[in-house]
Amino acid sequence: RLSHRIVTAARTMAGLRALLALTLTAAAAAGGMHYKPHDPVFIISNKVGPFNNPSETYQYYSLPFCRTAGKQKRHHHELGEYLVGDRKITSPYQVSFLDNVQWFLLCEKTLQPDEVKSFADAIEDDYYFEMFLEDLPMWGYIGEVEGEDLLLGHLETARRYLYPHLHFSIGYNVDQIVSVNVSTNPQRKVDITDDLMETDVSFSYSVEWVPKPELTWENRMSRYHDSRFLPGTFEIHWLSIINSFVLVLLLTAFLTIILMRVLKNDFTRYMDVEEDEMGEEESGWKLIHGDVFRFPNQTNLFAALVGAGGQVSQNEAKV
């Protein structure tokens, strides 16, 4: 009995210790990640898409950006993330806590003509990208178009430029990350207007750590409440909506007029002829228009064939 009590007490203490460890872990997770100097910090690439239509999104690496060697780590997504089109994947940017980076070469890549065209098309459509760091989102543009006619939208004489350099500004409070921002450097842009030839591009990045003692980890999302990178509402094309509405009204009116003329002629003819002559003048579908109301013979067999026999015959035909 004594040994049994000792074993029971030991198991109880072990359970309490495990529960305490889980509680502390949950508390630490609720309070955010704590870093030490030079600890690795991971930047997550998410998606790209046109600025004027945030619901149209694609995986970040659907465009030919630099990728890490080997298989990249994909992150687990909740249902809500799937619904908004998130596709999080670990990026090749190497960032460590409190270590500033003036300039670092990510990769040198020779873009093939089809890759240049994919970037050019994305820039023409005002594509943006979305990344995450410690669940904090950051957005930026892939490139810009210069020389475009804003009134007529002509792109023949416009130049398309790609932004291959990203600057990450990361705010920290003691040992926690409380703000992130990404910006592009127009001085390092690459001209990709000619999409029929190969283009050499050097993708690079820089990192700056900024102290934010006034911003706590609990309030780090407050800066997103008042400012939004993506438009809150979609652009409504009123002209297309009015055009479609008028077209539907016109088609409905034409169909109504045709039906009324046909029915009016039939009613007029039936009112003028005798009942004996009506059967002689009927032709086509009017001869069998009353057959749909005729009660069939052997209704039980008919119902069985329609209800189950048809399905069985289809399954046998498939086999």
PDB file of C-alpha atoms in Angstrom, residues 17 33 41 46 95 100 102 106 110 119 122 142 155 167 172-173 183 187 202 261 273 303 307 311:
ATOM      1  CA  ARG A  17       4.529  19.563 -13.740  1.00  0.00           C
ATOM      2  CA  MET A  33       8.069  35.433 -29.170  1.00  0.00           C
ATOM      3  CA  VAL A  41      13.991  35.781 -37.748  1.00  0.00           C
ATOM      4  CA  ASN A  46       2.448  34.902 -48.935  1.00  0.00           C
ATOM      5  CA  VAL A  95      17.464  38.049 -41.028  1.00  0.00           C
ATOM      6  CA  ASN A 100      21.433  45.538 -39.436  1.00  0.00           C
ATOM      7  CA  GLN A 102      23.322  47.465 -45.364  1.00  0.00           C
ATOM      8  CA  LEU A 106      19.942  37.332 -52.466  1.00  0.00           C
ATOM      9  CA  THR A 110      18.948  35.603 -65.742  1.00  0.00           C
ATOM     10  CA  PHE A 119       6.906  40.339 -64.545  1.00  0.00           C
ATOM     11  CA  ALA A 122       2.201  41.910 -63.407  1.00  0.00           C
ATOM     12  CA  ILE A 142       6.595  44.654 -57.639  1.00  0.00           C
ATOM     13  CA  LEU A 155       1.433  51.521 -72.899  1.00  0.00           C
ATOM     14  CA  HIS A 167      14.373  47.211 -47.536  1.00  0.00           C
ATOM     15  CA  TYR A 172      11.471  46.106 -31.669  1.00  0.00           C
ATOM     16  CA  ASN A 173      10.695  46.671 -28.001  1.00  0.00           C
ATOM     17  CA  SER A 183       9.932  49.425 -48.998  1.00  0.00           C
ATOM     18  CA  GLN A 187      17.404  53.760 -57.518  1.00  0.00           C
ATOM     19  CA  SER A 202      20.360  40.954 -59.034  1.00  0.00           C
ATOM     20  CA  ARG A 261     -47.949  38.774 -81.063  1.00  0.00           C
ATOM     21  CA  VAL A 273     -63.256  29.213 -86.155  1.00  0.00           C
ATOM     22  CA  ALA A 303     -42.908   4.801 -60.952  1.00  0.00           C
ATOM     23  CA  GLY A 307     -37.428   5.971 -59.426  1.00  0.00           C
ATOM     24  CA  GLN A 311     -30.402   4.506 -61.885  1.00  0.00           C
TER      25      GLN A 311
END
